[in-house]
Amino acid sequence: MQKPIVKAFFDQGTWTFTYVVYEKPNTPCVVIDSVLNYDPKSGRTKTKSADEVIAFVKEQGLTVDWILETHAHADHLSAAPYLQKHLGGKIAIGSHIQDVQKVFKGIFNLESDFPTNGSQFDYLIEEGRDLHAGKLIIHPLFVPGHTPACMAYVIGDAIFVGDTIFMPDVGTARCDFPGGNANTLYQSMQKILSYPDDTRLFMCHDYPPTDRPIAYETTVGEEKRKNIHVHQGVTEAQFVEMRNQRDQTLEMPVLILPSIQVNIRAGHPPPAEANGKTYLKIPFNVL
């Protein structure tokens, strides 16, 4: 089985991990869940996190074949177009992004010609249709529940799980966004936890509940033994009851409004208006 090299980059502002996955230096690679830094107070973006990825890719002599998104994130803006400009590669996401686009086109009352067919992305991923980056084989898993369009990516002995599951002492993703469903999430996690116990799992976020250091890697076995929400023995009904109750206590992510508007466009901002400037919308008393 392939054992890819995984380089993680942590964005402190959004608690997000971006991954560069490759076989060895001077080979093709994939970038998963990139971050464009965004200041909600000023509405300005910066590229510090993405520039760190670019520097590493160039330092290792890597060629970017794919810039993958696990889903349309609600907690950070994607830097996919910026990375593509500097490194190449195709921007891809699960094909069910179309469902998410249809929902949020209505919520944000987006421009009438905003397409909801996923055409903003270079490629729409289907479960069962593997991708390739050199000798690396990327096997997509459809894992909805947190959102209706979440994907995980199996690359050799590693799975990049997006927001489906977190480190064992953090638990699992919320399911109260439009199209989310706790029953569906439970079933998606069982799909991931059906892999061998030594399968490496790479998180999209970490929110340490104690003063432990930030962590991004665990295993299927560790999750089955220790995950506080979904360890072995937890039934679907028990999980759904816990998840739904917990979600009622959570606040919306700080960056959900700008993030969704940008991320359903494959990381591109909305079109400029008549004055040449770009604007993001804030729905009033909607979410």
Tab-separated table of N, CA, C and O in Angstrom, residues 137-245:
chain	number	residue	atom	x	y	z
A	137	ILE	N	-2.713	7.448	-6.084
A	137	ILE	CA	-4.101	7.195	-6.438
A	137	ILE	C	-4.975	7.813	-5.356
A	137	ILE	O	-4.806	7.525	-4.166
A	138	ILE	N	-5.899	8.686	-5.758
A	138	ILE	CA	-6.790	9.375	-4.834
A	138	ILE	C	-8.180	8.766	-4.984
A	138	ILE	O	-8.809	8.878	-6.037
A	139	HIS	N	-8.627	8.100	-3.924
A	139	HIS	CA	-9.933	7.435	-3.950
A	139	HIS	C	-10.935	8.298	-3.183
A	139	HIS	O	-10.821	8.445	-1.965
A	140	PRO	N	-11.910	8.904	-3.852
A	140	PRO	CA	-12.857	9.791	-3.168
A	140	PRO	C	-13.952	8.998	-2.439
A	140	PRO	O	-14.479	8.009	-2.954
A	141	LEU	N	-14.272	9.457	-1.232
A	141	LEU	CA	-15.398	8.917	-0.467
A	141	LEU	C	-16.436	10.012	-0.285
A	141	LEU	O	-16.103	11.123	0.144
A	142	PHE	N	-17.678	9.708	-0.565
A	142	PHE	CA	-18.776	10.638	-0.330
A	142	PHE	C	-19.205	10.478	1.123
A	142	PHE	O	-19.673	9.409	1.534
A	143	VAL	N	-19.028	11.532	1.934
A	143	VAL	CA	-19.286	11.438	3.376
A	143	VAL	C	-20.160	12.608	3.847
A	143	VAL	O	-19.746	13.429	4.660
A	144	PRO	N	-21.383	12.705	3.364
A	144	PRO	CA	-22.252	13.821	3.752
A	144	PRO	C	-22.669	13.733	5.210
A	144	PRO	O	-22.468	12.715	5.884
A	145	GLY	N	-23.279	14.795	5.683
A	145	GLY	CA	-23.782	14.855	7.051
A	145	GLY	C	-23.487	16.209	7.657
A	145	GLY	O	-24.386	16.906	8.114
A	146	HIS	N	-22.212	16.586	7.672
A	146	HIS	CA	-21.850	17.950	8.083
A	146	HIS	C	-22.423	18.930	7.070
A	146	HIS	O	-23.034	19.933	7.425
A	147	THR	N	-22.200	18.649	5.798
A	147	THR	CA	-22.891	19.306	4.684
A	147	THR	C	-23.355	18.201	3.744
A	147	THR	O	-22.891	17.062	3.852
A	148	PRO	N	-24.239	18.500	2.798
A	148	PRO	CA	-24.688	17.457	1.871
A	148	PRO	C	-23.684	17.134	0.781
A	148	PRO	O	-23.968	16.301	-0.083
A	149	ALA	N	-22.515	17.776	0.809
A	149	ALA	CA	-21.562	17.601	-0.289
A	149	ALA	C	-20.164	17.204	0.175
A	149	ALA	O	-19.216	17.274	-0.605
A	150	CYS	N	-20.016	16.780	1.420
A	150	CYS	CA	-18.672	16.511	1.949
A	150	CYS	C	-18.035	15.294	1.277
A	150	CYS	O	-18.692	14.281	1.025
A	151	MET	N	-16.726	15.418	1.038
A	151	MET	CA	-15.913	14.330	0.519
A	151	MET	C	-14.733	14.094	1.449
A	151	MET	O	-14.233	15.016	2.102
A	152	ALA	N	-14.282	12.839	1.513
A	152	ALA	CA	-12.999	12.496	2.111
A	152	ALA	C	-12.154	11.887	1.009
A	152	ALA	O	-12.686	11.365	0.014
A	153	TYR	N	-10.824	11.963	1.164
A	153	TYR	CA	-9.934	11.468	0.122
A	153	TYR	C	-8.985	10.439	0.707
A	153	TYR	O	-8.232	10.730	1.637
A	154	VAL	N	-9.061	9.225	0.166
A	154	VAL	CA	-8.181	8.141	0.580
A	154	VAL	C	-6.978	8.123	-0.366
A	154	VAL	O	-7.141	7.973	-1.585
A	155	ILE	N	-5.796	8.308	0.200
A	155	ILE	CA	-4.566	8.274	-0.590
A	155	ILE	C	-3.626	7.306	0.109
A	155	ILE	O	-3.050	7.621	1.154
A	156	GLY	N	-3.503	6.104	-0.430
A	156	GLY	CA	-2.680	5.088	0.207
A	156	GLY	C	-3.224	4.731	1.578
A	156	GLY	O	-4.402	4.394	1.738
A	157	ASP	N	-2.372	4.848	2.603
A	157	ASP	CA	-2.782	4.484	3.963
A	157	ASP	C	-3.352	5.668	4.721
A	157	ASP	O	-3.517	5.594	5.944
A	158	ALA	N	-3.676	6.750	4.028
A	158	ALA	CA	-4.133	7.977	4.676
A	158	ALA	C	-5.512	8.380	4.159
A	158	ALA	O	-5.822	8.199	2.975
A	159	ILE	N	-6.330	8.923	5.063
A	159	ILE	CA	-7.616	9.488	4.667
A	159	ILE	C	-7.679	10.923	5.171
A	159	ILE	O	-7.443	11.188	6.350
A	160	PHE	N	-8.016	11.833	4.282
A	160	PHE	CA	-8.186	13.247	4.610
A	160	PHE	C	-9.691	13.464	4.789
A	160	PHE	O	-10.435	13.454	3.810
A	161	VAL	N	-10.099	13.635	6.039
A	161	VAL	CA	-11.505	13.464	6.402
A	161	VAL	C	-12.327	14.745	6.357
A	161	VAL	O	-13.533	14.709	6.592
A	162	GLY	N	-11.703	15.892	6.067
A	162	GLY	CA	-12.451	17.138	6.074
A	162	GLY	C	-13.012	17.413	7.455
A	162	GLY	O	-12.337	17.216	8.463
A	163	ASP	N	-14.281	17.847	7.516
A	163	ASP	CA	-14.922	18.149	8.796
A	163	ASP	C	-15.795	16.999	9.295
A	163	ASP	O	-16.624	17.194	10.185
A	164	THR	N	-15.640	15.824	8.741
A	164	THR	CA	-16.509	14.712	9.111
A	164	THR	C	-16.289	14.269	10.555
A	164	THR	O	-17.225	14.042	11.307
A	165	ILE	N	-15.022	14.150	10.938
A	165	ILE	CA	-14.669	13.681	12.269
A	165	ILE	C	-13.446	14.465	12.731
A	165	ILE	O	-12.653	14.931	11.902
A	166	PHE	N	-13.305	14.645	14.049
A	166	PHE	CA	-12.190	15.397	14.613
A	166	PHE	C	-11.310	14.478	15.462
A	166	PHE	O	-11.554	13.271	15.553
A	167	MET	N	-10.304	15.063	16.084
A	167	MET	CA	-9.461	14.296	16.991
A	167	MET	C	-10.344	13.659	18.065
A	167	MET	O	-11.415	14.181	18.398
A	168	PRO	N	-9.917	12.507	18.625
A	168	PRO	CA	-10.797	11.776	19.556
A	168	PRO	C	-11.328	12.601	20.715
A	168	PRO	O	-12.472	12.393	21.143
A	169	ASP	N	-10.535	13.544	21.238
A	169	ASP	CA	-11.014	14.320	22.385
A	169	ASP	C	-11.840	15.529	21.980
A	169	ASP	O	-12.307	16.284	22.841
A	170	VAL	N	-12.054	15.719	20.682
A	170	VAL	CA	-12.902	16.810	20.183
A	170	VAL	C	-14.247	16.267	19.703
A	170	VAL	O	-15.291	16.866	19.940
A	171	GLY	N	-14.227	15.116	19.017
A	171	GLY	CA	-15.475	14.467	18.661
A	171	GLY	C	-15.810	14.502	17.192
A	171	GLY	O	-15.093	13.945	16.365
A	172	THR	N	-16.886	15.197	16.849
A	172	THR	CA	-17.419	15.135	15.493
A	172	THR	C	-17.932	16.504	15.056
A	172	THR	O	-18.072	17.418	15.849
A	173	ALA	N	-18.225	16.601	13.773
A	173	ALA	CA	-18.651	17.865	13.180
A	173	ALA	C	-20.118	18.153	13.473
A	173	ALA	O	-20.932	17.250	13.664
A	174	ARG	N	-20.453	19.431	13.458
A	174	ARG	CA	-21.837	19.855	13.625
A	174	ARG	C	-22.649	19.495	12.385
A	174	ARG	O	-22.103	19.345	11.278
A	175	CYS	N	-23.960	19.430	12.548
A	175	CYS	CA	-24.835	19.022	11.450
A	175	CYS	C	-26.002	19.984	11.234
A	175	CYS	O	-26.985	19.625	10.588
A	176	ASP	N	-25.886	21.200	11.773
A	176	ASP	CA	-27.019	22.125	11.735
A	176	ASP	C	-26.934	23.158	10.626
A	176	ASP	O	-27.743	24.084	10.578
A	177	PHE	N	-25.979	23.024	9.725
A	177	PHE	CA	-25.962	23.895	8.554
A	177	PHE	C	-27.022	23.418	7.562
A	177	PHE	O	-27.463	22.261	7.632
A	178	PRO	N	-27.429	24.263	6.624
A	178	PRO	CA	-28.423	23.830	5.631
A	178	PRO	C	-27.995	22.540	4.934
A	178	PRO	O	-26.890	22.440	4.394
A	179	GLY	N	-28.855	21.541	4.971
A	179	GLY	CA	-28.560	20.263	4.337
A	179	GLY	C	-27.809	19.291	5.215
A	179	GLY	O	-27.586	18.138	4.816
A	180	GLY	N	-27.417	19.710	6.425
A	180	GLY	CA	-26.731	18.804	7.335
A	180	GLY	C	-27.703	17.812	7.957
A	180	GLY	O	-28.904	18.065	8.054
A	181	ASN	N	-27.168	16.663	8.417
A	181	ASN	CA	-28.033	15.640	8.990
A	181	ASN	C	-27.197	14.710	9.860
A	181	ASN	O	-26.227	14.121	9.390
A	182	ALA	N	-27.576	14.570	11.128
A	182	ALA	CA	-26.789	13.779	12.062
A	182	ALA	C	-26.831	12.289	11.744
A	182	ALA	O	-25.830	11.586	11.902
A	183	ASN	N	-27.978	11.776	11.307
A	183	ASN	CA	-28.034	10.368	10.912
A	183	ASN	C	-27.074	10.085	9.771
A	183	ASN	O	-26.333	9.088	9.780
A	184	THR	N	-27.083	10.979	8.791
A	184	THR	CA	-26.209	10.808	7.636
A	184	THR	C	-24.748	10.893	8.036
A	184	THR	O	-23.908	10.127	7.537
A	185	LEU	N	-24.422	11.805	8.948
A	185	LEU	CA	-23.042	11.918	9.394
A	185	LEU	C	-22.586	10.644	10.092
A	185	LEU	O	-21.463	10.176	9.863
A	186	TYR	N	-23.423	10.074	10.928
A	186	TYR	CA	-23.067	8.830	11.612
A	186	TYR	C	-22.714	7.748	10.586
A	186	TYR	O	-21.706	7.044	10.724
A	187	GLN	N	-23.542	7.621	9.568
A	187	GLN	CA	-23.295	6.605	8.546
A	187	GLN	C	-22.016	6.894	7.764
A	187	GLN	O	-21.259	5.976	7.423
A	188	SER	N	-21.734	8.178	7.517
A	188	SER	CA	-20.504	8.542	6.814
A	188	SER	C	-19.274	8.211	7.652
A	188	SER	O	-18.259	7.731	7.130
A	189	MET	N	-19.361	8.463	8.952
A	189	MET	CA	-18.223	8.151	9.814
A	189	MET	C	-17.982	6.651	9.881
A	189	MET	O	-16.832	6.202	9.941
A	190	GLN	N	-19.046	5.873	9.842
A	190	GLN	CA	-18.855	4.417	9.842
A	190	GLN	C	-18.130	3.966	8.574
A	190	GLN	O	-17.364	3.001	8.595
A	191	LYS	N	-18.358	4.660	7.485
A	191	LYS	CA	-17.643	4.349	6.239
A	191	LYS	C	-16.142	4.544	6.437
A	191	LYS	O	-15.327	3.707	6.036
A	192	ILE	N	-15.773	5.664	7.078
A	192	ILE	CA	-14.357	5.934	7.336
A	192	ILE	C	-13.802	4.942	8.352
A	192	ILE	O	-12.690	4.402	8.178
A	193	LEU	N	-14.568	4.660	9.401
A	193	LEU	CA	-14.077	3.790	10.475
A	193	LEU	C	-14.081	2.313	10.094
A	193	LEU	O	-13.629	1.473	10.872
A	194	SER	N	-14.547	1.995	8.895
A	194	SER	CA	-14.487	0.609	8.417
A	194	SER	C	-13.117	0.263	7.845
A	194	SER	O	-12.832	-0.910	7.574
A	195	TYR	N	-12.251	1.271	7.679
A	195	TYR	CA	-10.901	1.017	7.167
A	195	TYR	C	-10.050	0.384	8.268
A	195	TYR	O	-10.399	0.437	9.455
A	196	PRO	N	-8.928	-0.249	7.901
A	196	PRO	CA	-8.069	-0.888	8.913
A	196	PRO	C	-7.677	0.075	10.028
A	196	PRO	O	-7.535	1.279	9.800
A	197	ASP	N	-7.492	-0.479	11.228
A	197	ASP	CA	-7.221	0.346	12.405
A	197	ASP	C	-5.983	1.213	12.264
A	197	ASP	O	-5.903	2.282	12.882
A	198	ASP	N	-4.997	0.782	11.490
A	198	ASP	CA	-3.763	1.571	11.370
A	198	ASP	C	-3.829	2.621	10.267
A	198	ASP	O	-2.841	3.305	9.991
A	199	THR	N	-4.991	2.784	9.636
A	199	THR	CA	-5.159	3.822	8.622
A	199	THR	C	-4.987	5.195	9.259
A	199	THR	O	-5.600	5.498	10.285
A	200	ARG	N	-4.152	6.011	8.649
A	200	ARG	CA	-3.929	7.362	9.177
A	200	ARG	C	-5.093	8.269	8.785
A	200	ARG	O	-5.530	8.265	7.637
A	201	LEU	N	-5.566	9.068	9.747
A	201	LEU	CA	-6.629	10.030	9.497
A	201	LEU	C	-6.084	11.434	9.717
A	201	LEU	O	-5.487	11.717	10.761
A	202	PHE	N	-6.329	12.314	8.747
A	202	PHE	CA	-5.841	13.686	8.816
A	202	PHE	C	-7.027	14.643	8.903
A	202	PHE	O	-7.908	14.638	8.049
A	203	MET	N	-7.022	15.457	9.968
A	203	MET	CA	-8.121	16.355	10.268
A	203	MET	C	-8.041	17.639	9.438
A	203	MET	O	-6.955	18.086	9.076
A	204	CYS	N	-9.194	18.262	9.225
A	204	CYS	CA	-9.213	19.584	8.598
A	204	CYS	C	-9.063	20.683	9.646
A	204	CYS	O	-8.580	21.772	9.347
A	205	HIS	N	-9.484	20.390	10.883
A	205	HIS	CA	-9.406	21.367	11.978
A	205	HIS	C	-9.031	20.655	13.268
A	205	HIS	O	-9.196	19.437	13.391
A	206	ASP	N	-8.588	21.448	14.230
A	206	ASP	CA	-8.451	20.948	15.586
A	206	ASP	C	-8.846	22.054	16.549
A	206	ASP	O	-8.459	23.212	16.371
A	207	TYR	N	-9.648	21.687	17.535
A	207	TYR	CA	-10.099	22.630	18.558
A	207	TYR	C	-9.820	22.005	19.926
A	207	TYR	O	-10.723	21.452	20.563
A	208	PRO	N	-8.580	22.038	20.390
A	208	PRO	CA	-8.217	21.318	21.617
A	208	PRO	C	-9.081	21.732	22.798
A	208	PRO	O	-9.224	22.924	23.097
A	209	PRO	N	-9.671	20.769	23.501
A	209	PRO	CA	-10.508	21.093	24.652
A	209	PRO	C	-9.701	21.368	25.918
A	209	PRO	O	-10.243	21.809	26.913
A	210	THR	N	-8.412	21.085	25.863
A	210	THR	CA	-7.516	21.316	26.992
A	210	THR	C	-6.317	22.097	26.483
A	210	THR	O	-6.340	22.653	25.382
A	211	ASP	N	-5.244	22.101	27.273
A	211	ASP	CA	-4.044	22.813	26.850
A	211	ASP	C	-3.100	21.928	26.046
A	211	ASP	O	-1.930	22.254	25.881
A	212	ARG	N	-3.615	20.807	25.513
A	212	ARG	CA	-2.745	19.964	24.692
A	212	ARG	C	-2.357	20.699	23.419
A	212	ARG	O	-3.080	21.572	22.932
A	213	PRO	N	-1.212	20.340	22.836
A	213	PRO	CA	-0.799	20.985	21.586
A	213	PRO	C	-1.776	20.677	20.451
A	213	PRO	O	-2.504	19.686	20.489
A	214	ILE	N	-1.784	21.538	19.465
A	214	ILE	CA	-2.564	21.294	18.250
A	214	ILE	C	-2.139	19.954	17.639
A	214	ILE	O	-0.958	19.625	17.584
A	215	ALA	N	-3.131	19.185	17.167
A	215	ALA	CA	-2.849	17.891	16.549
A	215	ALA	C	-3.699	17.735	15.297
A	215	ALA	O	-4.801	18.288	15.216
A	216	TYR	N	-3.174	16.990	14.347
A	216	TYR	CA	-3.919	16.835	13.094
A	216	TYR	C	-3.976	15.401	12.596
A	216	TYR	O	-4.681	15.113	11.636
A	217	GLU	N	-3.274	14.477	13.240
A	217	GLU	CA	-3.227	13.101	12.743
A	217	GLU	C	-3.600	12.123	13.846
A	217	GLU	O	-3.135	12.219	14.976
A	218	THR	N	-4.471	11.170	13.498
A	218	THR	CA	-4.801	10.075	14.390
A	218	THR	C	-4.989	8.832	13.517
A	218	THR	O	-4.541	8.807	12.373
A	219	THR	N	-5.612	7.803	14.053
A	219	THR	CA	-5.843	6.584	13.279
A	219	THR	C	-7.285	6.130	13.439
A	219	THR	O	-7.996	6.549	14.369
A	220	VAL	N	-7.695	5.256	12.550
A	220	VAL	CA	-9.031	4.664	12.669
A	220	VAL	C	-9.180	3.975	14.016
A	220	VAL	O	-10.193	4.121	14.708
A	221	GLY	N	-8.160	3.227	14.417
A	221	GLY	CA	-8.231	2.514	15.691
A	221	GLY	C	-8.404	3.439	16.871
A	221	GLY	O	-9.202	3.163	17.789
A	222	GLU	N	-7.666	4.552	16.885
A	222	GLU	CA	-7.781	5.514	17.977
A	222	GLU	C	-9.172	6.121	18.027
A	222	GLU	O	-9.750	6.306	19.110
A	223	GLU	N	-9.727	6.442	16.882
A	223	GLU	CA	-11.075	7.014	16.850
A	223	GLU	C	-12.100	5.999	17.371
A	223	GLU	O	-13.006	6.350	18.139
A	224	LYS	N	-11.970	4.764	16.970
A	224	LYS	CA	-12.922	3.748	17.408
A	224	LYS	C	-12.851	3.510	18.912
A	224	LYS	O	-13.856	3.248	19.563
A	225	ARG	N	-11.653	3.644	19.455
A	225	ARG	CA	-11.490	3.410	20.888
A	225	ARG	C	-11.837	4.629	21.739
A	225	ARG	O	-12.414	4.493	22.820
A	226	LYS	N	-11.517	5.843	21.239
A	226	LYS	CA	-11.499	6.990	22.129
A	226	LYS	C	-12.358	8.180	21.720
A	226	LYS	O	-12.504	9.119	22.509
A	227	ASN	N	-12.913	8.192	20.516
A	227	ASN	CA	-13.668	9.384	20.120
A	227	ASN	C	-14.838	9.608	21.069
A	227	ASN	O	-15.657	8.705	21.288
A	228	ILE	N	-14.914	10.806	21.634
A	228	ILE	CA	-15.898	11.075	22.686
A	228	ILE	C	-17.339	11.042	22.187
A	228	ILE	O	-18.266	10.918	22.987
A	229	HIS	N	-17.547	11.130	20.883
A	229	HIS	CA	-18.905	11.136	20.330
A	229	HIS	C	-19.287	9.837	19.638
A	229	HIS	O	-20.479	9.518	19.556
A	230	VAL	N	-18.311	9.129	19.092
A	230	VAL	CA	-18.666	8.043	18.178
A	230	VAL	C	-17.754	6.821	18.342
A	230	VAL	O	-17.529	6.085	17.406
A	231	HIS	N	-17.271	6.584	19.570
A	231	HIS	CA	-16.449	5.394	19.810
A	231	HIS	C	-17.295	4.131	19.670
A	231	HIS	O	-18.545	4.188	19.623
A	232	GLN	N	-16.616	2.998	19.603
A	232	GLN	CA	-17.334	1.735	19.451
A	232	GLN	C	-18.354	1.564	20.568
A	232	GLN	O	-18.073	1.831	21.737
A	233	GLY	N	-19.546	1.145	20.203
A	233	GLY	CA	-20.609	0.963	21.169
A	233	GLY	C	-21.651	2.060	21.143
A	233	GLY	O	-22.756	1.882	21.673
A	234	VAL	N	-21.323	3.206	20.544
A	234	VAL	CA	-22.280	4.303	20.422
A	234	VAL	C	-23.222	3.996	19.251
A	234	VAL	O	-22.766	3.823	18.116
A	235	THR	N	-24.498	3.927	19.520
A	235	THR	CA	-25.464	3.632	18.462
A	235	THR	C	-25.789	4.890	17.660
A	235	THR	O	-25.521	6.020	18.100
A	236	GLU	N	-26.375	4.686	16.505
A	236	GLU	CA	-26.773	5.826	15.683
A	236	GLU	C	-27.770	6.710	16.423
A	236	GLU	O	-27.662	7.942	16.405
A	237	ALA	N	-28.726	6.106	17.102
A	237	ALA	CA	-29.729	6.886	17.836
A	237	ALA	C	-29.082	7.710	18.949
A	237	ALA	O	-29.437	8.882	19.152
A	238	GLN	N	-28.130	7.116	19.661
A	238	GLN	CA	-27.430	7.847	20.722
A	238	GLN	C	-26.644	9.017	20.146
A	238	GLN	O	-26.650	10.125	20.692
A	239	PHE	N	-25.967	8.759	19.043
A	239	PHE	CA	-25.178	9.825	18.427
A	239	PHE	C	-26.076	10.958	17.953
A	239	PHE	O	-25.783	12.135	18.202
A	240	VAL	N	-27.160	10.631	17.283
A	240	VAL	CA	-28.053	11.659	16.740
A	240	VAL	C	-28.626	12.517	17.852
A	240	VAL	O	-28.690	13.752	17.740
A	241	GLU	N	-29.038	11.897	18.956
A	241	GLU	CA	-29.575	12.662	20.083
A	241	GLU	C	-28.530	13.618	20.639
A	241	GLU	O	-28.811	14.806	20.867
A	242	MET	N	-27.307	13.114	20.844
A	242	MET	CA	-26.225	13.955	21.355
A	242	MET	C	-25.913	15.086	20.398
A	242	MET	O	-25.809	16.257	20.790
A	243	ARG	N	-25.777	14.755	19.108
A	243	ARG	CA	-25.351	15.740	18.118
A	243	ARG	C	-26.382	16.852	17.974
A	243	ARG	O	-26.033	18.039	17.921
A	244	ASN	N	-27.640	16.480	17.903
A	244	ASN	CA	-28.679	17.491	17.742
A	244	ASN	C	-28.771	18.407	18.964
A	244	ASN	O	-28.956	19.623	18.825
A	245	GLN	N	-28.647	17.834	20.140
A	245	GLN	CA	-28.669	18.662	21.351
A	245	GLN	C	-27.471	19.594	21.397
A	245	GLN	O	-27.601	20.771	21.726
